[in-house]
Coordinates of C-alpha atoms and ligand atoms in Angstrom, one line a residue:
M1316 CA -11.6 -3.9 10.0
Q1317 CA -13.5 -5.0 13.1
L1318 CA -17.1 -4.9 11.8
E1319 CA -18.6 -6.2 15.0
I1320 CA -17.0 -3.6 17.3
N1321 CA -16.3 -0.5 15.1
P1322 CA -19.0 1.7 16.6
E1323 CA -19.6 3.6 13.3
L1324 CA -20.2 0.3 11.4
A1325 CA -22.2 -1.2 14.2
E1326 CA -24.5 1.8 14.0
V1327 CA -24.9 1.4 10.3
R1328 CA -25.6 -2.3 10.7
S1329 CA -28.3 -1.7 13.3
A1330 CA -29.9 1.0 11.0
L1331 CA -29.8 -1.4 8.1
R1332 CA -31.2 -4.3 10.2
K1333 CA -34.1 -2.1 11.4
F1334 CA -34.8 -0.8 7.9
T1335 CA -34.7 -4.3 6.4
Q1336 CA -36.9 -5.9 9.1
E1337 CA -39.5 -3.1 9.2
Q1338 CA -39.6 -1.8 5.6
L1339 CA -38.3 -4.5 3.2
E1340 CA -39.2 -7.8 4.9
P1341 CA -43.0 -7.2 4.6
L1342 CA -42.6 -6.9 0.8
A1343 CA -40.4 -10.0 0.3
L1344 CA -42.9 -12.7 -0.1
E1345 CA -45.3 -10.6 -2.3
I1346 CA -42.4 -9.7 -4.6
D1347 CA -41.6 -13.4 -5.0
R1348 CA -45.3 -14.1 -5.7
I1349 CA -45.8 -11.4 -8.3
G1350 CA -42.4 -11.7 -9.9
E1351 CA -41.8 -7.9 -10.1
I1352 CA -40.0 -5.3 -8.1
P1353 CA -42.7 -2.8 -7.1
A1354 CA -42.2 1.0 -7.3
S1355 CA -42.7 1.0 -3.5
A1356 CA -39.5 -1.0 -3.0
W1357 CA -37.5 1.4 -5.1
A1358 CA -39.1 4.4 -3.3
L1359 CA -38.2 2.9 0.2
M1360 CA -34.6 2.4 -0.9
R1361 CA -34.3 5.8 -2.4
E1362 CA -35.8 7.6 0.6
A1363 CA -33.5 5.7 3.0
G1364 CA -30.5 6.8 0.8
Y1365 CA -29.4 3.2 0.0
L1366 CA -29.5 3.5 -3.8
G1367 CA -26.1 4.4 -5.3
M1368 CA -24.5 3.7 -1.9
Q1369 CA -21.1 3.2 -3.3
L1370 CA -21.1 6.2 -5.7
P1371 CA -19.3 9.4 -4.7
E1372 CA -21.2 11.9 -2.7
T1373 CA -20.3 14.7 -5.3
Y1374 CA -22.6 12.8 -7.7
G1375 CA -25.4 12.3 -5.3
G1376 CA -24.2 8.9 -4.1
G1377 CA -23.8 7.7 -0.6
G1378 CA -20.0 7.8 -0.6
F1379 CA -19.9 4.6 1.5
D1380 CA -16.8 2.4 1.4
M1381 CA -16.8 -1.2 0.3
S1382 CA -17.1 -2.6 3.8
T1383 CA -20.3 -0.6 4.4
Y1384 CA -21.6 -1.6 1.0
C1385 CA -20.9 -5.2 1.7
L1386 CA -22.6 -4.9 5.1
A1387 CA -25.7 -3.6 3.4
L1388 CA -25.7 -6.5 1.0
E1389 CA -25.5 -8.9 3.9
E1390 CA -28.4 -7.2 5.7
F1391 CA -30.7 -6.9 2.6
S1392 CA -29.9 -10.5 1.7
R1393 CA -31.4 -11.6 5.1
S1394 CA -34.8 -10.6 3.6
S1395 CA -34.4 -11.3 -0.1
R1396 CA -31.8 -11.5 -2.9
V1397 CA -34.1 -9.1 -4.8
F1398 CA -33.2 -6.2 -2.5
T1399 CA -29.4 -6.8 -3.1
M1400 CA -30.1 -6.3 -6.8
L1401 CA -31.5 -2.8 -6.3
L1402 CA -28.0 -2.0 -4.9
D1403 CA -26.3 -3.8 -7.7
Y1404 CA -28.2 -2.0 -10.5
T1405 CA -27.4 1.4 -9.0
S1406 CA -24.1 0.9 -7.2
G1407 CA -22.7 -2.5 -8.2
L1408 CA -20.7 -3.9 -11.1
A1409 CA -21.5 -1.4 -13.9
P1410 CA -22.1 1.8 -11.8
L1411 CA -18.8 1.2 -10.0
A1412 CA -17.0 0.9 -13.3
I1413 CA -18.4 4.2 -14.4
A1414 CA -17.4 5.8 -11.1
R1415 CA -13.9 4.4 -11.3
H1416 CA -13.1 4.9 -15.0
G1417 CA -15.6 7.4 -16.4
T1418 CA -14.7 10.8 -17.9
P1419 CA -16.1 13.8 -16.0
Q1420 CA -18.8 13.9 -18.7
Q1421 CA -19.7 10.3 -18.3
K1422 CA -19.9 10.6 -14.5
D1423 CA -22.0 13.8 -14.8
C1424 CA -24.3 12.0 -17.2
Y1425 CA -24.9 8.7 -15.4
L1426 CA -23.9 8.8 -11.7
P1427 CA -26.6 11.3 -10.4
K1428 CA -29.3 9.3 -12.2
L1429 CA -28.0 6.0 -10.9
A1430 CA -27.8 7.4 -7.4
T1431 CA -31.6 8.1 -7.4
G1432 CA -32.6 5.0 -9.3
E1433 CA -33.8 7.0 -12.2
F1434 CA -31.3 5.0 -14.2
R1435 CA -30.2 1.4 -13.7
A1436 CA -27.0 0.0 -15.2
A1437 CA -26.3 -3.6 -16.3
F1438 CA -23.0 -5.4 -16.7
G1439 CA -22.8 -7.0 -20.2
L1440 CA -19.9 -9.5 -20.4
T1441 CA -21.3 -13.1 -20.8
E1442 CA -22.2 -14.4 -24.2
P1443 CA -23.6 -17.7 -25.5
G1444 CA -20.1 -18.7 -26.5
A1445 CA -18.2 -17.1 -23.6
G1446 CA -19.2 -17.7 -20.0
S1447 CA -16.4 -19.0 -17.8
D1448 CA -14.0 -18.2 -20.6
S1449 CA -15.0 -14.6 -20.7
A1450 CA -11.9 -13.6 -22.9
A1451 CA -13.5 -15.7 -25.7
I1452 CA -16.2 -13.0 -26.4
A1453 CA -17.2 -12.5 -30.0
T1454 CA -19.1 -9.2 -29.6
N1455 CA -16.9 -6.7 -31.4
A1456 CA -16.6 -3.0 -31.8
K1457 CA -15.0 -1.5 -34.8
K1458 CA -13.7 2.1 -35.0
T1459 CA -15.4 4.4 -37.5
D1460 CA -14.8 8.1 -38.3
K1461 CA -17.6 9.1 -35.8
G1462 CA -17.2 6.5 -33.1
W1463 CA -17.6 2.8 -32.9
V1464 CA -20.0 0.2 -34.4
I1465 CA -20.9 -2.8 -32.1
N1466 CA -22.1 -6.2 -33.3
G1467 CA -22.8 -9.3 -31.2
R1468 CA -25.0 -10.9 -28.5
K1469 CA -24.9 -10.9 -24.8
H1470 CA -27.0 -13.2 -22.6
Y1471 CA -27.9 -13.8 -18.9
I1472 CA -27.4 -10.0 -18.2
S1473 CA -29.0 -9.3 -14.8
G1474 CA -31.4 -6.4 -15.2
G1475 CA -30.3 -6.0 -18.9
N1476 CA -33.9 -6.3 -20.0
S1477 CA -34.8 -2.9 -18.5
A1478 CA -31.5 -1.1 -17.7
E1479 CA -31.2 2.4 -19.1
V1480 CA -27.5 1.9 -19.7
I1481 CA -25.4 -1.2 -20.3
L1482 CA -21.7 -1.7 -19.8
V1483 CA -20.8 -3.7 -23.0
I1484 CA -17.5 -5.5 -23.0
A1485 CA -16.5 -5.9 -26.7
L1486 CA -13.5 -7.1 -28.7
T1487 CA -11.6 -4.3 -30.4
D1488 CA -8.5 -6.3 -31.4
K1489 CA -8.9 -10.0 -32.1
E1490 CA -5.1 -10.7 -31.8
K1491 CA -4.7 -9.1 -28.4
R1492 CA -8.0 -10.2 -26.8
A1493 CA -7.7 -9.9 -23.0
R1494 CA -4.2 -8.4 -23.3
G1495 CA -5.4 -5.0 -24.5
G1496 CA -7.8 -6.1 -27.3
I1497 CA -11.1 -5.8 -25.3
S1498 CA -12.8 -2.4 -24.6
A1499 CA -15.7 -1.2 -22.5
F1500 CA -18.7 0.8 -23.9
L1501 CA -21.7 2.5 -22.3
V1502 CA -24.7 1.8 -24.5
E1503 CA -28.0 3.4 -23.7
K1504 CA -31.4 1.8 -24.0
G1505 CA -33.0 3.0 -27.3
T1506 CA -29.7 3.3 -29.2
P1507 CA -30.5 2.2 -32.8
G1508 CA -29.1 -1.3 -33.4
F1509 CA -29.4 -2.4 -29.8
E1510 CA -32.3 -4.5 -28.8
V1511 CA -33.4 -6.7 -25.9
T1512 CA -34.2 -9.9 -27.8
R1513 CA -35.2 -12.1 -24.9
T1514 CA -35.9 -11.9 -21.2
D1515 CA -35.1 -14.9 -19.0
T1516 CA -36.0 -15.8 -15.5
T1517 CA -34.3 -18.4 -13.3
I1518 CA -35.4 -20.8 -10.6
G1519 CA -34.9 -17.9 -8.3
S1520 CA -37.2 -14.9 -8.0
D1521 CA -39.0 -13.9 -11.2
A1522 CA -38.4 -10.3 -10.1
I1523 CA -34.8 -10.7 -11.1
K1524 CA -34.8 -10.8 -14.9
L1525 CA -31.9 -11.5 -17.2
G1526 CA -31.7 -9.9 -20.7
E1527 CA -30.4 -11.2 -24.0
L1528 CA -29.0 -8.2 -25.7
T1529 CA -28.4 -8.1 -29.4
F1530 CA -26.2 -5.5 -31.1
E1531 CA -26.6 -5.2 -34.9
D1532 CA -24.5 -2.3 -36.4
C1533 CA -25.1 -0.4 -33.3
H1534 CA -23.3 3.0 -33.7
V1535 CA -22.1 4.7 -30.6
P1536 CA -20.1 7.9 -30.3
D1537 CA -16.4 8.0 -29.1
S1538 CA -17.8 9.4 -25.8
A1539 CA -19.4 5.9 -25.1
L1540 CA -16.0 4.4 -24.6
L1541 CA -15.2 3.8 -20.9
G1542 CA -11.5 4.1 -20.2
Q1543 CA -9.0 3.8 -23.0
P1544 CA -9.3 1.4 -25.9
G1545 CA -8.1 -2.0 -24.7
D1546 CA -8.9 -1.4 -21.0
G1547 CA -12.2 -3.3 -21.1
F1548 CA -11.0 -6.6 -19.7
K1549 CA -9.2 -4.9 -16.8
I1550 CA -12.2 -2.7 -16.1
A1551 CA -14.6 -5.8 -16.1
M1552 CA -12.3 -7.8 -13.9
G1553 CA -11.8 -4.9 -11.4
S1554 CA -15.6 -4.6 -11.0
L1555 CA -15.9 -8.4 -10.7
T1556 CA -13.3 -8.5 -7.9
S1557 CA -15.3 -6.1 -5.9
G1558 CA -18.5 -7.8 -6.9
R1559 CA -17.3 -11.1 -5.6
L1560 CA -16.9 -9.7 -2.1
G1561 CA -20.5 -8.4 -2.4
V1562 CA -21.7 -11.9 -3.4
A1563 CA -19.9 -13.4 -0.5
C1564 CA -21.6 -11.0 1.9
A1565 CA -25.0 -11.7 0.4
C1566 CA -24.4 -15.4 0.9
I1567 CA -23.5 -14.8 4.6
G1568 CA -26.7 -12.8 5.1
A1569 CA -28.9 -15.4 3.5
A1570 CA -27.2 -18.2 5.4
D1571 CA -27.5 -16.4 8.7
R1572 CA -31.2 -15.9 8.2
M1573 CA -31.8 -19.5 7.2
L1574 CA -29.9 -20.7 10.3
E1575 CA -32.1 -18.5 12.4
M1576 CA -35.2 -20.1 10.8
A1577 CA -33.8 -23.6 11.5
V1578 CA -33.0 -22.8 15.1
Q1579 CA -36.5 -21.5 15.6
H1580 CA -38.1 -24.4 14.0
A1581 CA -35.9 -26.9 15.9
R1582 CA -37.2 -25.3 19.2
D1583 CA -40.9 -25.2 18.1
R1584 CA -41.4 -28.5 16.3
Q1585 CA -42.1 -31.6 18.5
T1586 CA -41.6 -35.1 17.1
F1587 CA -41.8 -38.3 19.2
G1588 CA -42.7 -36.2 22.2
K1589 CA -39.7 -33.9 22.2
P1590 CA -38.6 -30.7 20.4
L1591 CA -36.3 -31.4 17.4
A1592 CA -33.7 -29.2 19.2
E1593 CA -33.2 -32.1 21.7
R1594 CA -32.0 -34.5 18.9
Q1595 CA -28.3 -34.8 18.3
A1596 CA -28.8 -35.3 14.6
I1597 CA -30.5 -31.8 14.4
Q1598 CA -28.0 -30.2 16.8
W1599 CA -25.1 -31.2 14.7
M1600 CA -26.6 -29.7 11.6
L1601 CA -27.2 -26.4 13.4
A1602 CA -23.6 -26.5 14.8
D1603 CA -22.1 -27.1 11.4
S1604 CA -24.0 -24.3 9.9
A1605 CA -23.1 -21.8 12.7
T1606 CA -19.5 -22.8 12.4
E1607 CA -19.4 -22.3 8.7
I1608 CA -21.1 -18.9 8.8
K1609 CA -18.6 -17.8 11.5
L1610 CA -15.7 -19.0 9.3
A1611 CA -17.2 -17.2 6.2
R1612 CA -17.5 -13.9 8.1
A1613 CA -13.9 -14.2 9.4
L1614 CA -12.6 -14.8 5.8
V1615 CA -14.7 -12.0 4.2
Y1616 CA -14.1 -9.4 6.9
E1617 CA -10.4 -10.0 6.9
T1618 CA -10.5 -9.5 3.1
L1619 CA -12.4 -6.3 3.5
R1620 CA -9.8 -5.1 6.0
R1621 CA -7.2 -5.8 3.3
V1622 CA -9.2 -3.7 0.8
E1623 CA -9.2 -0.8 3.3
A1624 CA -5.4 -1.2 3.6
G1625 CA -5.1 -0.9 -0.2
E1626 CA -3.9 -4.5 -0.8
D1627 CA -4.4 -6.6 -3.9
I1628 CA -7.2 -9.0 -3.0
G1629 CA -7.8 -10.8 -6.3
T1630 CA -7.2 -14.3 -5.0
A1631 CA -8.7 -13.6 -1.6
A1632 CA -11.9 -12.4 -3.4
S1633 CA -12.0 -15.7 -5.3
M1634 CA -11.7 -17.6 -2.0
C1635 CA -14.4 -15.5 -0.4
K1636 CA -16.8 -16.0 -3.3
L1637 CA -16.0 -19.7 -3.6
Y1638 CA -16.3 -20.5 0.1
C1639 CA -19.4 -18.4 0.9
S1640 CA -21.4 -19.5 -2.2
E1641 CA -20.8 -23.2 -1.4
M1642 CA -21.3 -22.6 2.4
V1643 CA -24.8 -21.0 1.8
G1644 CA -25.8 -24.0 -0.3
R1645 CA -24.9 -26.4 2.6
V1646 CA -26.7 -24.2 5.2
A1647 CA -29.8 -23.9 3.0
D1648 CA -29.9 -27.7 2.5
R1649 CA -29.5 -28.4 6.3
S1650 CA -32.2 -25.8 7.1
V1651 CA -34.6 -27.4 4.6
Q1652 CA -33.9 -30.8 6.1
I1653 CA -34.6 -29.5 9.6
H1654 CA -37.9 -28.1 8.5
G1655 CA -39.1 -31.2 6.7
G1656 CA -41.9 -31.0 4.1
M1657 CA -43.0 -27.5 5.0
A1658 CA -39.7 -26.1 3.6
L1659 CA -40.6 -27.1 0.1
M1660 CA -44.1 -25.4 0.1
R1661 CA -44.6 -22.4 -2.1
G1662 CA -45.1 -19.2 -0.2
F1663 CA -42.8 -20.3 2.6
N1664 CA -39.8 -18.1 3.2
L1665 CA -37.2 -20.8 3.3
E1666 CA -38.4 -22.3 0.0
R1667 CA -37.8 -18.9 -1.6
F1668 CA -34.3 -18.6 -0.1
Y1669 CA -33.4 -22.1 -1.3
R1670 CA -34.2 -21.2 -4.9
D1671 CA -32.6 -17.8 -4.8
I1672 CA -29.2 -18.9 -3.4
R1673 CA -28.4 -21.5 -6.0
H1674 CA -27.2 -19.0 -8.6
Y1675 CA -24.4 -17.8 -6.2
R1676 CA -22.2 -20.8 -7.2
I1677 CA -22.5 -19.8 -10.9
G1678 CA -22.8 -16.0 -11.4
E1679 CA -19.7 -13.8 -11.1
G1680 CA -17.5 -16.9 -11.8
T1681 CA -18.4 -20.5 -11.1
S1682 CA -16.9 -22.4 -8.2
E1683 CA -14.7 -24.2 -10.7
V1684 CA -13.4 -21.0 -12.2
H1685 CA -12.5 -19.7 -8.7
R1686 CA -10.7 -22.9 -7.8
M1687 CA -8.8 -22.4 -11.1
L1688 CA -7.9 -18.8 -10.2
I1689 CA -6.8 -19.7 -6.7
S1690 CA -4.7 -22.6 -7.8
R1691 CA -3.2 -20.6 -10.6
D1692 CA -2.0 -18.1 -8.0
L1693 CA -0.6 -20.9 -5.8
L1694 CA 1.2 -22.6 -8.6
K1695 CA 2.7 -19.6 -10.4
A1696 CA 6.5 -19.7 -10.6
Ligands
LIG2627 C1 -28.7 -15.6 -12.4 C2 -27.5 -15.2 -13.2 C3 -27.2 -13.9 -13.4 C4 -26.1 -13.5 -14.2 N1 -25.8 -12.2 -14.4 C5 -24.9 -11.8 -15.3 C6 -24.6 -10.4 -15.6 O1 -25.2 -9.5 -15.0 N2 -23.6 -10.1 -16.5 C7 -22.9 -11.1 -17.1 O2 -22.0 -10.7 -17.9 N3 -23.1 -12.4 -16.8 C8 -24.1 -12.8 -16.0 N4 -24.3 -14.1 -15.7 C9 -23.5 -15.1 -16.4 C10 -22.6 -15.9 -15.6 O3 -21.5 -15.1 -15.2 C11 -22.2 -17.2 -16.3 O4 -23.3 -18.0 -16.3 C12 -21.0 -17.9 -15.7 O5 -19.8 -17.2 -15.8 C13 -20.8 -19.3 -16.2 O6 -20.8 -19.3 -17.6 P1 -21.7 -20.3 -18.4 O7 -23.1 -20.3 -17.9 O8 -21.6 -20.1 -19.9 O9 -21.1 -21.8 -18.1 P2 -19.9 -22.5 -18.8 O10 -18.8 -21.5 -18.9 O11 -20.4 -23.1 -20.0 O12 -19.5 -23.6 -17.7 C14 -20.3 -24.8 -17.6 C15 -19.7 -25.6 -16.4 O13 -18.4 -26.0 -16.8 C16 -17.5 -25.6 -15.8 N5 -16.2 -25.2 -16.4 C17 -16.0 -24.3 -17.4 N6 -14.7 -24.2 -17.7 C18 -14.1 -25.1 -16.9 C19 -12.7 -25.5 -16.7 N7 -11.8 -24.9 -17.5 N8 -12.4 -26.4 -15.8 C20 -13.4 -27.0 -15.1 N9 -14.7 -26.6 -15.2 C21 -15.1 -25.7 -16.1 C22 -18.1 -24.4 -15.1 O14 -17.6 -24.2 -13.8 C23 -19.6 -24.8 -15.1 O15 -19.8 -25.7 -14.0 C24 -25.4 -14.5 -14.9 C25 -25.7 -15.9 -14.7 C26 -26.8 -16.2 -13.9 C27 -27.1 -17.7 -13.7

């Protein structure tokens, strides 16, 4: 895939850039200040046709492939991580799992609503006792005559505090666990026995909220099962592999923007009678950031090309997520250093980026977990 020269994608990128700069960017600082996603942001995204981008056109989605979706994440991330979450809630981890594994009835029920943003979906895997070791989940679902009964607790679920539907990953066979003993369920808001018991925010934007979700004898019908019993771990990992490429692209977009800010500031700011841009100490920081962003793009775009070719990209997705999430941290730190004190002032764009990007090294698999996965692949017999 040649993102830079493929005319079709280049056109999509330029439309996305224009939309982001003109429509979304003016809202970014205010969203950070109020800690909420205003209805106007949802309306803009809906009208521009960016909600449900990755969902099939037959269900009202955009029908875009993963490369285009990742490009959108990169562009939206140049303004704010919050805008990438609007895509995630309507077209990311959980919506994609429904599109890939749903029955015709499940697709009819959820996809058209996700495509318009009427419904948002959250991805419920992590638990207090199972983060990196996701196969250690304790939330369980037991078969009954009429369906399933779910018990357990999930936490740190992005958008889980308000989502209309949650993809809940639950244990259905303790002995088998990740090898066929975990299943996936679609649980709707308001289902008796399901409650949002806490809402968390992070050091990043308060507009991105995380839900603690408690299930106490929560009865769901057979039609809530996504895929076959025992498919849940595979379904979750499949979504996460795609999601990791999305995270990598969001990291690239944010890094690119922060480098732009640093270049501009280096040109504008004079110290000791000269612009910062004329100091080698500053030039080297800019050069290192530019080189790392270029390298990140090459790695991710190559992996997206392999997705298009239908190749297995599990390990490559881990490499992309690992490299890009660590790269954006280094770029953010250099950009802050180049700005000096002003970078840390509330209400300044860079300060907001600096807080928002820290989560990328933790969510969707920590750096350590991805190093483990990559080395496991290297060392396998
Ligand atoms: C902002 C945010 C949004 C999130 N959204 C979601 C969501 O939508 N859905 C969802 O299901 N989850 C979500 N999560 C949860 C996220 O996936 C977990 O936080 C992550 O997997 C790490 O789990 P943990 O926090 O329990 O850390 P732990 O697993 O307790 O790890 C703690 C530290 O130990 C390290 N570590 C763990 N095991 C090993 C090992 N074997 N070797 C070396 N080091 C190790 C980790 O890398 C980490 O540094 C979100 C988290 C955040 C912060």
